PDB file of N, CA and C in Angstrom:
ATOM      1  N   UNK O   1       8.792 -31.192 -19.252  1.00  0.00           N
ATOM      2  CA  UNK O   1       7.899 -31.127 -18.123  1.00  0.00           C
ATOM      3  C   UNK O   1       6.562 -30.576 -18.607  1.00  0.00           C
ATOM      4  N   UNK O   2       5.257 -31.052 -18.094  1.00  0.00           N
ATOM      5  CA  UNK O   2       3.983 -30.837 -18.731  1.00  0.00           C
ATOM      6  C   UNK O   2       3.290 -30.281 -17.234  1.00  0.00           C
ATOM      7  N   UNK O   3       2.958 -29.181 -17.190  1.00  0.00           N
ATOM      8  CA  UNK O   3       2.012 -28.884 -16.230  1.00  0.00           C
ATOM      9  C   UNK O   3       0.673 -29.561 -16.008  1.00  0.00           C
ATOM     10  N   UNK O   4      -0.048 -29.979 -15.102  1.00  0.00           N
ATOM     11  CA  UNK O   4      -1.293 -30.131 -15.159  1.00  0.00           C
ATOM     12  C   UNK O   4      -1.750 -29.286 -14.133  1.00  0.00           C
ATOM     13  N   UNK O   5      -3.059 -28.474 -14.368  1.00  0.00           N
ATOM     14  CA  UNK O   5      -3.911 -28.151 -14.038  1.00  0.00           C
ATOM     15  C   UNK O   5      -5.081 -28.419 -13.081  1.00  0.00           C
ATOM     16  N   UNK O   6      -5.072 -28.109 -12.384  1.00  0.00           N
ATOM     17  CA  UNK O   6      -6.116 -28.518 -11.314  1.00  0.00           C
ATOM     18  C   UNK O   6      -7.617 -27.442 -11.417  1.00  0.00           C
ATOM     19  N   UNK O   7      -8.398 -27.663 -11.089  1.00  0.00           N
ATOM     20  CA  UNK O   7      -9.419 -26.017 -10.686  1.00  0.00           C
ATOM     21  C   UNK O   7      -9.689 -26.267  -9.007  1.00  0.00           C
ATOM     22  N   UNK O   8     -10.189 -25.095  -9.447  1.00  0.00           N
ATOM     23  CA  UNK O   8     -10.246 -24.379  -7.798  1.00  0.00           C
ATOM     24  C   UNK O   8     -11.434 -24.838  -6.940  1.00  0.00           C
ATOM     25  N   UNK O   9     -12.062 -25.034  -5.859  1.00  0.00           N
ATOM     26  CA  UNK O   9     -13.327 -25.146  -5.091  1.00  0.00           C
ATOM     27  C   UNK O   9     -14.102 -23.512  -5.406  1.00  0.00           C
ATOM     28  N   UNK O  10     -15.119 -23.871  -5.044  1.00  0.00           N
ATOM     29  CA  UNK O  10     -16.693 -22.595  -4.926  1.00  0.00           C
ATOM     30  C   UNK O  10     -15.311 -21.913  -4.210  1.00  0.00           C
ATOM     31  N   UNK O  11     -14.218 -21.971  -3.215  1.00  0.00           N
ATOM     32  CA  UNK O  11     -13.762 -20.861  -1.851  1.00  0.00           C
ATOM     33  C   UNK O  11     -12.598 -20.510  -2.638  1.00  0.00           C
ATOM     34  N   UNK O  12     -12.350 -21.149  -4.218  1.00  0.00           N
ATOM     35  CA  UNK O  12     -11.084 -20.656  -4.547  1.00  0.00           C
ATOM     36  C   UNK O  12      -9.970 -21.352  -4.097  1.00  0.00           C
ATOM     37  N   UNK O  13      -9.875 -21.850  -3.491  1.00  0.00           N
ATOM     38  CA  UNK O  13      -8.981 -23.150  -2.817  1.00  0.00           C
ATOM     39  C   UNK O  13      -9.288 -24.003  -3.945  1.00  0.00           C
ATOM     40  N   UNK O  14      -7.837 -24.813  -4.087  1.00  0.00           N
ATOM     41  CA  UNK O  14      -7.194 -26.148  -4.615  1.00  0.00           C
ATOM     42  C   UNK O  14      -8.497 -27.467  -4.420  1.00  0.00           C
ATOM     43  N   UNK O  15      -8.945 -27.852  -5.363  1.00  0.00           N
ATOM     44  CA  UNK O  15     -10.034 -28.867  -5.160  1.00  0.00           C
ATOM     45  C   UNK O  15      -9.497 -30.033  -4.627  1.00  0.00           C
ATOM     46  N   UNK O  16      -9.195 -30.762  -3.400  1.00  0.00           N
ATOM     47  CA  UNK O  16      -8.530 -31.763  -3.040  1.00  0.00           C
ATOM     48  C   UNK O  16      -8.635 -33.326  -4.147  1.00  0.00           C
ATOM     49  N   UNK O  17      -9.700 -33.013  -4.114  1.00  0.00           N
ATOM     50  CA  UNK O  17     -10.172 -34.605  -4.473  1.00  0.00           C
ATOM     51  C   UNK O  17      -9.443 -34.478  -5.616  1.00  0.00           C
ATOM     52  N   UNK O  18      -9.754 -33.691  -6.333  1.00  0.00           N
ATOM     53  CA  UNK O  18      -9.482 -33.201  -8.551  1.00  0.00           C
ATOM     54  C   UNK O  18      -7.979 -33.311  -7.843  1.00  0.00           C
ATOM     55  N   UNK O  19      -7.445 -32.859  -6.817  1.00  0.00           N
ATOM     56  CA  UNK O  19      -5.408 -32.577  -6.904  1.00  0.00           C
ATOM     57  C   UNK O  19      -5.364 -34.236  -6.917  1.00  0.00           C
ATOM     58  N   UNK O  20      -5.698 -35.100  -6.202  1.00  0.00           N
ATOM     59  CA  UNK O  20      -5.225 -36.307  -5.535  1.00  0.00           C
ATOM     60  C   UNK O  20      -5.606 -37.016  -6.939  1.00  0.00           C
ATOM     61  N   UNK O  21      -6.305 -36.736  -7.557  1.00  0.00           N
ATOM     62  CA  UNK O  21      -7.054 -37.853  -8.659  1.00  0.00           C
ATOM     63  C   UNK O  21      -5.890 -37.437 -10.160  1.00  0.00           C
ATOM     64  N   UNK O  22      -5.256 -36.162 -10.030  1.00  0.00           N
ATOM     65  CA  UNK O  22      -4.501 -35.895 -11.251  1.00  0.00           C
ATOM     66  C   UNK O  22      -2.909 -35.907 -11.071  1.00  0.00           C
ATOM     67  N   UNK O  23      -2.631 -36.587  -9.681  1.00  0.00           N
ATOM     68  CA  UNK O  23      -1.589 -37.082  -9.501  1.00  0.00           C
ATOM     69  C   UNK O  23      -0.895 -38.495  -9.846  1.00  0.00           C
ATOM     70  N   UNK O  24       0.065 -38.826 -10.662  1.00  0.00           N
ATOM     71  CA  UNK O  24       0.528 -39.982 -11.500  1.00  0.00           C
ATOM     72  C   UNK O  24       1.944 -40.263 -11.271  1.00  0.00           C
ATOM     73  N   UNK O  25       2.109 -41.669 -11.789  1.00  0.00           N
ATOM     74  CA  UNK O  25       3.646 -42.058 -11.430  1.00  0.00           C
ATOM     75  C   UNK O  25       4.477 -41.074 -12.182  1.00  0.00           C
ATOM     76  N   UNK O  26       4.057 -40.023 -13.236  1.00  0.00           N
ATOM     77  CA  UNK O  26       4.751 -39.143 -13.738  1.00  0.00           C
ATOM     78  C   UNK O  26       4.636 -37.796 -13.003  1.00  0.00           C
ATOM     79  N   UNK O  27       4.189 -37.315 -11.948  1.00  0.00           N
ATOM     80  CA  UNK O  27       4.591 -36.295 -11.216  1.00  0.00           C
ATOM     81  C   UNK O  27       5.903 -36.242 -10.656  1.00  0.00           C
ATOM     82  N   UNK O  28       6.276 -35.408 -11.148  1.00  0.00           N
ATOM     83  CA  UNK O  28       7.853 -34.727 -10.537  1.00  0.00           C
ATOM     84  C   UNK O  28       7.259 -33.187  -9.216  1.00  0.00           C
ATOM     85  N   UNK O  29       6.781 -32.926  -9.143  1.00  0.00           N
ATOM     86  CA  UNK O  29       6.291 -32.021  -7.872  1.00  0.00           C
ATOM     87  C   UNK O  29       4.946 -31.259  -7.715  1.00  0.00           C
ATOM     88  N   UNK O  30       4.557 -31.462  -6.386  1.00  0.00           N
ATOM     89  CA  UNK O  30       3.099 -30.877  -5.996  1.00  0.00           C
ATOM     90  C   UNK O  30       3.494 -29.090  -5.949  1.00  0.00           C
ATOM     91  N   UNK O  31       2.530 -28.194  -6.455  1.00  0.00           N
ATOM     92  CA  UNK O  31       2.242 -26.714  -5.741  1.00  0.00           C
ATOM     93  C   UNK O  31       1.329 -26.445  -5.726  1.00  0.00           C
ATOM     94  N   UNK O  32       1.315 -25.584  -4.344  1.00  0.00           N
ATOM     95  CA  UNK O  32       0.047 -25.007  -3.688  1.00  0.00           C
ATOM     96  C   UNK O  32       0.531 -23.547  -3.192  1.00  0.00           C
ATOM     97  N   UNK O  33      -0.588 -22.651  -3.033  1.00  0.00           N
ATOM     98  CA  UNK O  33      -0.349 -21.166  -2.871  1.00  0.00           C
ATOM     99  C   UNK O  33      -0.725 -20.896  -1.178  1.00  0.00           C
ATOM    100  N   UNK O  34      -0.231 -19.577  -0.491  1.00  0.00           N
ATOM    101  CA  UNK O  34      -0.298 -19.501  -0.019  1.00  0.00           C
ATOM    102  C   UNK O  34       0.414 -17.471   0.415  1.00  0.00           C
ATOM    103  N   UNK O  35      -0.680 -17.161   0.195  1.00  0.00           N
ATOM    104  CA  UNK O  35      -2.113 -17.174  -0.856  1.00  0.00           C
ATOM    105  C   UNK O  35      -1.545 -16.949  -1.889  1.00  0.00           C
ATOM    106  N   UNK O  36      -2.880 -17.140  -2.661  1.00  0.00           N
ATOM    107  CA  UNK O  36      -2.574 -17.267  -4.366  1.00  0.00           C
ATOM    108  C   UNK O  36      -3.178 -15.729  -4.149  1.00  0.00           C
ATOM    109  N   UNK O  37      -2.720 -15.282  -5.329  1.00  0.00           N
ATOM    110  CA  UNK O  37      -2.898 -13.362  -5.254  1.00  0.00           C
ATOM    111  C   UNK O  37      -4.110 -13.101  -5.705  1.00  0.00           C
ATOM    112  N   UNK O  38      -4.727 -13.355  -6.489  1.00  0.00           N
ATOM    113  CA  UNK O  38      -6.014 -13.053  -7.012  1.00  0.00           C
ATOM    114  C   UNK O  38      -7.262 -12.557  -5.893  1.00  0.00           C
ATOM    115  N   UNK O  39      -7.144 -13.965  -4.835  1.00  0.00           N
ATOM    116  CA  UNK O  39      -8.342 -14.159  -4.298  1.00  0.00           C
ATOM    117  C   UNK O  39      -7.740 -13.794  -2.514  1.00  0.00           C
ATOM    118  N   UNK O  40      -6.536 -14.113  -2.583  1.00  0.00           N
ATOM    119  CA  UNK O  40      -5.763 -13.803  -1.182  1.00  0.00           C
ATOM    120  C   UNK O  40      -6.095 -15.110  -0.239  1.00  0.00           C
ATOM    121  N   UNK O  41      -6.922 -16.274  -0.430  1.00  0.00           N
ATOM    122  CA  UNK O  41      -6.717 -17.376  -0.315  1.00  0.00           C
ATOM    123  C   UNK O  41      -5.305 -18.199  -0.068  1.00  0.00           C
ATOM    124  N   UNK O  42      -5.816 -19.102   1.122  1.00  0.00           N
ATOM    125  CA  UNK O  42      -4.421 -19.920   1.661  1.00  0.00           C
ATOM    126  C   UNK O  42      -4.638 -21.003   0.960  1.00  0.00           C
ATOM    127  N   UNK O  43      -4.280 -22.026  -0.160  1.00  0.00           N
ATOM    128  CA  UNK O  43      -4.726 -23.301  -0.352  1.00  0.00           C
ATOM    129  C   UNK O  43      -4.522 -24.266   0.975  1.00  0.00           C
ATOM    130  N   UNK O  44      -5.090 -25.440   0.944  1.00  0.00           N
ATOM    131  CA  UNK O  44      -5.132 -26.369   2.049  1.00  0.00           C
ATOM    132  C   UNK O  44      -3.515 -26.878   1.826  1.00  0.00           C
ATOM    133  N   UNK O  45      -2.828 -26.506   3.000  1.00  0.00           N
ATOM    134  CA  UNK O  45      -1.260 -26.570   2.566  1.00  0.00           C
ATOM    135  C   UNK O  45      -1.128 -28.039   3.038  1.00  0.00           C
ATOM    136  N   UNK O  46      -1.418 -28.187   4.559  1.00  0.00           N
ATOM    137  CA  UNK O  46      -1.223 -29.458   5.696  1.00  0.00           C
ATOM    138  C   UNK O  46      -1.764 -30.778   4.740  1.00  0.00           C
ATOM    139  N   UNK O  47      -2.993 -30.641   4.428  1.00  0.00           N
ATOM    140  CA  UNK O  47      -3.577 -31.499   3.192  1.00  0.00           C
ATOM    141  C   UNK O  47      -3.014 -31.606   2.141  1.00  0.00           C
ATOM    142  N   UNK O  48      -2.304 -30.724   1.345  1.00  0.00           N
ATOM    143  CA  UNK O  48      -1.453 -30.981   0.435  1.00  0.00           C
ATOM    144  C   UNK O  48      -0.310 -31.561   0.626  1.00  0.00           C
ATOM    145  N   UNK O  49       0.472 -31.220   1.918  1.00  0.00           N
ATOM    146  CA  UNK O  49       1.869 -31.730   2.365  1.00  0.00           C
ATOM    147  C   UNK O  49       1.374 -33.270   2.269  1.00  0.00           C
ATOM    148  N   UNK O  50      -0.118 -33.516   3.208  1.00  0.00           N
ATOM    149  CA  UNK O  50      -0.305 -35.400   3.474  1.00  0.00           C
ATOM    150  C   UNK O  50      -0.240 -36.107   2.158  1.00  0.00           C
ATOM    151  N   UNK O  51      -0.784 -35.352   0.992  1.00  0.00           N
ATOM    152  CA  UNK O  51      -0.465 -35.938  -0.179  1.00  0.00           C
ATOM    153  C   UNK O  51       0.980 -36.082  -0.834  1.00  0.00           C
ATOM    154  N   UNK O  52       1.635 -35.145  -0.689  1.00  0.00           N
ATOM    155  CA  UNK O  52       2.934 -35.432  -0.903  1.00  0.00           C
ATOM    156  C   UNK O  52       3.748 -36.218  -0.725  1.00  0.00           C
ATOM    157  N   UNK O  53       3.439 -36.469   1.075  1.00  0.00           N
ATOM    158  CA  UNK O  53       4.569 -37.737   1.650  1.00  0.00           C
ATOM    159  C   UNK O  53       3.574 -38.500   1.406  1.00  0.00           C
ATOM    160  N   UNK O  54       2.573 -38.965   1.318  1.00  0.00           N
ATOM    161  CA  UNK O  54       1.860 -40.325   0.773  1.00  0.00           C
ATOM    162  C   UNK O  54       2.423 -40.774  -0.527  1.00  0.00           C
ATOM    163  N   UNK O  55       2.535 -39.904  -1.478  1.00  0.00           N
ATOM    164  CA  UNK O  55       3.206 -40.305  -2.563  1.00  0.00           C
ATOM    165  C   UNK O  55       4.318 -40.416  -2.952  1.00  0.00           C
ATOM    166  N   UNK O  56       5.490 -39.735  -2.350  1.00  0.00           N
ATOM    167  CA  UNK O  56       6.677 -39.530  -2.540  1.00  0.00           C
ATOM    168  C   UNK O  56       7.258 -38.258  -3.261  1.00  0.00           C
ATOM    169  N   UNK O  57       6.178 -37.023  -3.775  1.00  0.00           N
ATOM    170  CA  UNK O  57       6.465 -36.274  -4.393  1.00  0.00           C
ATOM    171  C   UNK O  57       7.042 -35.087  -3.861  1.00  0.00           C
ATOM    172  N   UNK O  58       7.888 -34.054  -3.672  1.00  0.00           N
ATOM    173  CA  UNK O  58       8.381 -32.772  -3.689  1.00  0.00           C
ATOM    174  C   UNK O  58       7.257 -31.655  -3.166  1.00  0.00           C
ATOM    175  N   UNK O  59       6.910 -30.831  -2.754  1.00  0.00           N
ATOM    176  CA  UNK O  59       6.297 -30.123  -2.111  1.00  0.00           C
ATOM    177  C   UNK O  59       5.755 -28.840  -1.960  1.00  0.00           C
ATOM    178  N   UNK O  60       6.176 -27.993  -3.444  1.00  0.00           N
ATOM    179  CA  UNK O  60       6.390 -26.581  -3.295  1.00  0.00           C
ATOM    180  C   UNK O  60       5.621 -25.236  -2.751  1.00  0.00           C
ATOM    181  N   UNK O  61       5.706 -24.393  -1.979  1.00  0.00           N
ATOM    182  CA  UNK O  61       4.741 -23.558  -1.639  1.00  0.00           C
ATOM    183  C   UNK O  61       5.090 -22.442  -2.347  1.00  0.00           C
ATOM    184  N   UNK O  62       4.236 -21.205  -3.052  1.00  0.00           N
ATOM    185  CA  UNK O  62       4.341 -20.444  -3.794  1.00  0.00           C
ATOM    186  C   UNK O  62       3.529 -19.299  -2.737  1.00  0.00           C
ATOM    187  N   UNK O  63       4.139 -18.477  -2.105  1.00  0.00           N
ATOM    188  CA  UNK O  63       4.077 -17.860  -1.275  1.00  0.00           C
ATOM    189  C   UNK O  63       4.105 -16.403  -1.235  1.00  0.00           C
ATOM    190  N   UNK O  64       4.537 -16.067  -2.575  1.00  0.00           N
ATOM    191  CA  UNK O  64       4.724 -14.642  -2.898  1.00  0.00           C
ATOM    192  C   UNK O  64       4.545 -14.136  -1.981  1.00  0.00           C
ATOM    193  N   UNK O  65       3.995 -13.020  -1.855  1.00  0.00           N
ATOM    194  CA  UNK O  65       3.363 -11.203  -1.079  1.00  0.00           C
ATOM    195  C   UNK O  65       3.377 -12.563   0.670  1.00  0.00           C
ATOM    196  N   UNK O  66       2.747 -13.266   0.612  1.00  0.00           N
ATOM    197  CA  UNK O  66       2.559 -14.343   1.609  1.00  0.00           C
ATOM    198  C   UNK O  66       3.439 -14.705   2.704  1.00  0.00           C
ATOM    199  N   UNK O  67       4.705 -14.880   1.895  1.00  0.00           N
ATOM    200  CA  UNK O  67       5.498 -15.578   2.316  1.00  0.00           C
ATOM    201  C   UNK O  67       6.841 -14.182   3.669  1.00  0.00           C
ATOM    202  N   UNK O  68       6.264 -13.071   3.236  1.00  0.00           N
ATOM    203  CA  UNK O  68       6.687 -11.871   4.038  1.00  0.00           C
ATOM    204  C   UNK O  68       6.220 -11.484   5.212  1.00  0.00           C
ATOM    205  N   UNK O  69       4.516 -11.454   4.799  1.00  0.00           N
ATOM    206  CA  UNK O  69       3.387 -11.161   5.463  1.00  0.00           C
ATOM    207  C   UNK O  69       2.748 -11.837   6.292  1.00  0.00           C
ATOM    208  N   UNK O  70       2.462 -12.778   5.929  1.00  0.00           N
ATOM    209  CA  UNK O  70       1.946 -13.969   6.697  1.00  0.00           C
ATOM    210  C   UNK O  70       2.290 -14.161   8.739  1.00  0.00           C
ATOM    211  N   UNK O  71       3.895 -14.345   8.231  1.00  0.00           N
ATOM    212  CA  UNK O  71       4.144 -14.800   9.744  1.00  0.00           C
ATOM    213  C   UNK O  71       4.039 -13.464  10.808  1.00  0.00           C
ATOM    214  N   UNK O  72       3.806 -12.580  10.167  1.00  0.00           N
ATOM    215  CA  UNK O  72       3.608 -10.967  11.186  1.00  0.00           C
ATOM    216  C   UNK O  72       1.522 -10.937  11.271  1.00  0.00           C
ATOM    217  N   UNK O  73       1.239 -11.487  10.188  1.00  0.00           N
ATOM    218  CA  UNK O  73      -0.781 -11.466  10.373  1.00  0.00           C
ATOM    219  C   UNK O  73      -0.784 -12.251  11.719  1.00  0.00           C
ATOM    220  N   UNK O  74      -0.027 -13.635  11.347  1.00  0.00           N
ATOM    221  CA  UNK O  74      -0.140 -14.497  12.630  1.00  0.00           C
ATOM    222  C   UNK O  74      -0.036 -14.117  13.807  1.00  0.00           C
ATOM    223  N   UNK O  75       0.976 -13.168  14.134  1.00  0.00           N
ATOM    224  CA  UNK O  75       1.773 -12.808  15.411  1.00  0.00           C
ATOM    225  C   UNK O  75       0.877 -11.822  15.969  1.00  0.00           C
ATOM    226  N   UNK O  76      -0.142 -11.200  14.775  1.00  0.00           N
ATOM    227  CA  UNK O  76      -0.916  -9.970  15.138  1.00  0.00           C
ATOM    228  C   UNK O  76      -2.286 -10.532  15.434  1.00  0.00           C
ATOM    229  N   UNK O  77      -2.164 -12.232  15.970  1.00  0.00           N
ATOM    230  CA  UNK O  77      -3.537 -12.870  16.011  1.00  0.00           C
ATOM    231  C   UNK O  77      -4.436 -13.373  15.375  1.00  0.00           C
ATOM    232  N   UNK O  78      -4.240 -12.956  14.223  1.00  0.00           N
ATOM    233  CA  UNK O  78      -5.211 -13.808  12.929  1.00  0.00           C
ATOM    234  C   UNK O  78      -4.849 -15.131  13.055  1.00  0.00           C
ATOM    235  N   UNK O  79      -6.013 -15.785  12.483  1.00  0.00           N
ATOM    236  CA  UNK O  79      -5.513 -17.552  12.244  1.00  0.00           C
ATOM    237  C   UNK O  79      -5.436 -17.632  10.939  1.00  0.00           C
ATOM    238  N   UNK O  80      -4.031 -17.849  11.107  1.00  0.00           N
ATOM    239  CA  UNK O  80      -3.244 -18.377  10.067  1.00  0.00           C
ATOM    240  C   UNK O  80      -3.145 -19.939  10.021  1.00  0.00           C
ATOM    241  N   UNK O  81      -3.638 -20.398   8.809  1.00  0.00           N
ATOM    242  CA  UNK O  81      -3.530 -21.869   8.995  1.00  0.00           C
ATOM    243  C   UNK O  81      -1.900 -22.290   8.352  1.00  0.00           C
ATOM    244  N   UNK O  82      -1.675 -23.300   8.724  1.00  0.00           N
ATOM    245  CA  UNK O  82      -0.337 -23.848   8.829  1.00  0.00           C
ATOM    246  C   UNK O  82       0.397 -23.796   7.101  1.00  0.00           C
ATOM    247  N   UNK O  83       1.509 -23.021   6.679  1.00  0.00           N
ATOM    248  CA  UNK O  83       2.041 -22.843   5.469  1.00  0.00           C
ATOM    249  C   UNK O  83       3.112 -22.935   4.903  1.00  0.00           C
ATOM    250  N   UNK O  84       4.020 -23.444   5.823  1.00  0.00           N
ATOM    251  CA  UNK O  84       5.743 -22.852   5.448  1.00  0.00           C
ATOM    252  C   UNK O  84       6.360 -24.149   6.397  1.00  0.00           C
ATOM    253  N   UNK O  85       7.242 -24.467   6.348  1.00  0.00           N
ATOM    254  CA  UNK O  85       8.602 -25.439   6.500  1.00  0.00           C
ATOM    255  C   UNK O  85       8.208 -26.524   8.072  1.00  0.00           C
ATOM    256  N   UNK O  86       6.954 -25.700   8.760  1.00  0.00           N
ATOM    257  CA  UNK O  86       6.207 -26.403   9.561  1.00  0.00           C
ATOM    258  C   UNK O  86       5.461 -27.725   9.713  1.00  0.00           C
ATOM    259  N   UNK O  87       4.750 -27.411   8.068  1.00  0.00           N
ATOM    260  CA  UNK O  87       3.695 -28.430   7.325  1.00  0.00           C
ATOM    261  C   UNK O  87       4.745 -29.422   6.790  1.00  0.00           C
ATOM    262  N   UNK O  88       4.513 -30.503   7.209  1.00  0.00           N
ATOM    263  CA  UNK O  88       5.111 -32.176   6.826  1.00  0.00           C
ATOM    264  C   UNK O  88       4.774 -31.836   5.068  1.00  0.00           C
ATOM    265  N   UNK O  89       5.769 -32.588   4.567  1.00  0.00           N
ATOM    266  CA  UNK O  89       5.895 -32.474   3.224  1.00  0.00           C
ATOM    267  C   UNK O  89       6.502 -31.291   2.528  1.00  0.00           C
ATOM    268  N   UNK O  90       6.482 -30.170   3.185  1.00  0.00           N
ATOM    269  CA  UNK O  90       6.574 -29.085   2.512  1.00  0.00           C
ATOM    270  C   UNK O  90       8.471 -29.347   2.222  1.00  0.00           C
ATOM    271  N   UNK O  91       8.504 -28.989   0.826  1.00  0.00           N
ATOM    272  CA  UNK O  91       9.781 -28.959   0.446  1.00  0.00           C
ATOM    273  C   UNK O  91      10.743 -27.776   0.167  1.00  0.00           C
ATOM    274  N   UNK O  92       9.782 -27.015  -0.387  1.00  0.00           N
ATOM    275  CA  UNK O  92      10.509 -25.434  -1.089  1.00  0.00           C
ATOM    276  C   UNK O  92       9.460 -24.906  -0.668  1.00  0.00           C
ATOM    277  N   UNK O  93       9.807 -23.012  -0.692  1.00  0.00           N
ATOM    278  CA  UNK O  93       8.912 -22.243  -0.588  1.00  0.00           C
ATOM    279  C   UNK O  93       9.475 -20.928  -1.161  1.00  0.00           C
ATOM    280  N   UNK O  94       8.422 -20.130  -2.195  1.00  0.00           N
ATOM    281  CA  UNK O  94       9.090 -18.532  -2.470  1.00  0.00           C
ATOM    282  C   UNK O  94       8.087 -17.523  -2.157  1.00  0.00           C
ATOM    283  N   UNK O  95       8.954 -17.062  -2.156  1.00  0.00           N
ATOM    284  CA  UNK O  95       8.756 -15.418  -1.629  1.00  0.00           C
ATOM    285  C   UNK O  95       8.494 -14.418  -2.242  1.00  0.00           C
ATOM    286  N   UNK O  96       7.921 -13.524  -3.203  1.00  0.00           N
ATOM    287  CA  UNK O  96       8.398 -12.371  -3.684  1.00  0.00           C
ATOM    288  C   UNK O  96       7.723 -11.130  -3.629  1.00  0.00           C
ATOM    289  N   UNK O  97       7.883 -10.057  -3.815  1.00  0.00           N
ATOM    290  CA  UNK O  97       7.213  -8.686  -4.003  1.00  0.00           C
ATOM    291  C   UNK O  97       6.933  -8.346  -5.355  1.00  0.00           C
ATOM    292  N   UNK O  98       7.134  -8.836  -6.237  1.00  0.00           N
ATOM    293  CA  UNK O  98       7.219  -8.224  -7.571  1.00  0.00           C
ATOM    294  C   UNK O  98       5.482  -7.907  -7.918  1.00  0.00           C
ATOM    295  N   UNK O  99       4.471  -8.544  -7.129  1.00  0.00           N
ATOM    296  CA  UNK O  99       3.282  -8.265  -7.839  1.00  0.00           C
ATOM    297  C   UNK O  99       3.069  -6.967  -6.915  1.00  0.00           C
ATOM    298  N   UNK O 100       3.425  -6.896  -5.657  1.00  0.00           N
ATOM    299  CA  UNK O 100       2.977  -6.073  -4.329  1.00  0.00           C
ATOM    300  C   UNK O 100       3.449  -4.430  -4.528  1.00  0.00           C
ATOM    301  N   UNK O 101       2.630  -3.487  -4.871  1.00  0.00           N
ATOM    302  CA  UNK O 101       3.127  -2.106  -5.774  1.00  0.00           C
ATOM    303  C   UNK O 101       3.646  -2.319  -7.047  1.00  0.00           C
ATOM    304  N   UNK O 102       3.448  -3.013  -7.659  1.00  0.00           N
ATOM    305  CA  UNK O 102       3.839  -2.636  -8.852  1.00  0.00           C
ATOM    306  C   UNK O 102       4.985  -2.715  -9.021  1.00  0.00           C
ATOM    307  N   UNK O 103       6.016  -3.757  -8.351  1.00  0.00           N
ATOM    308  CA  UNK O 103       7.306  -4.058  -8.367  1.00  0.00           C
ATOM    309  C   UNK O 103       7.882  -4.739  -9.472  1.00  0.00           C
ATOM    310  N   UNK O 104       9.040  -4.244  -9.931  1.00  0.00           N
ATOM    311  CA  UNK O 104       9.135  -5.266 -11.134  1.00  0.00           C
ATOM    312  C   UNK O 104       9.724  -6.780 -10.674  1.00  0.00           C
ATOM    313  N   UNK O 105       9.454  -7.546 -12.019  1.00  0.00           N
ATOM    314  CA  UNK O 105       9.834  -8.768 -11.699  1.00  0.00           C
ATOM    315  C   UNK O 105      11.313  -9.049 -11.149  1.00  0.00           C
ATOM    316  N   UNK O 106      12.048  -8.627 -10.915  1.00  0.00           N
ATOM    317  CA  UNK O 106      13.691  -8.224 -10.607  1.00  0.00           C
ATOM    318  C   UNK O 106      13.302  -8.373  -9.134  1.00  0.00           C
ATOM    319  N   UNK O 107      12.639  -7.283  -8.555  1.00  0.00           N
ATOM    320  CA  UNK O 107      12.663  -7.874  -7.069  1.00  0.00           C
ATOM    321  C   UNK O 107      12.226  -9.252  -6.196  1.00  0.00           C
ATOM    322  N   UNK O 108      11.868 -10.261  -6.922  1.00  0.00           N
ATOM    323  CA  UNK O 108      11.406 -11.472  -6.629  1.00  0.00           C
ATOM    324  C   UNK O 108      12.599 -12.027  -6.179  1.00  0.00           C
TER     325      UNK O 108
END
């Protein structure tokens, strides 16, 4: 399996156009963050899912610290844009704490 690389937009978000253009009959699965930890950025998930089922590919959301937090920001009124098992396409999604205090990788 060969990773490819995408870069990010000026907002840190997943560059749509660069994801859709480096996708090939050899992709075995799309990922997108939500948020990616660095920047705390949601990538465009709903947009990523449309690419997925357009193509036939797998779906993954990488959700870390996110994937805990998220659905309680929402509930507390923030707009949360759409990220988890909701979004068409979405296939998998993880979860973990290990970056959040200084947790080791074990708690993921």
């Amino acid at each position: 399996v060969k990773p490819v690389f995408v870069p990010v937009a000026e907002d840190y978000r997943v560059d749509l156009l660069k994801y859709a253009e480096a996708i090939t009959s050899n992709t075995i699965l799309l990922v997108a963050s939500a948020p990616q930890y660095p920047h705390g950025v949601i990538d465009p998930i709903s947009a990523v899912g449309d690419l997925a089922q357009a193509r036939g590919v797998p779906f993954h959301v990488d959700a870390c610290i996110g994937g805990f937090l998220l659905p309680w920001v929402k509930k507390l009124g923030y707009d949360v844009p759409p990220w988890d098992f909701s979004v068409a396409g979405v296939t998998s999604i993880s979860a973990d704490v290990h970056k959040y205090g200084f947790g080791t990788k074990g708690a993921s």
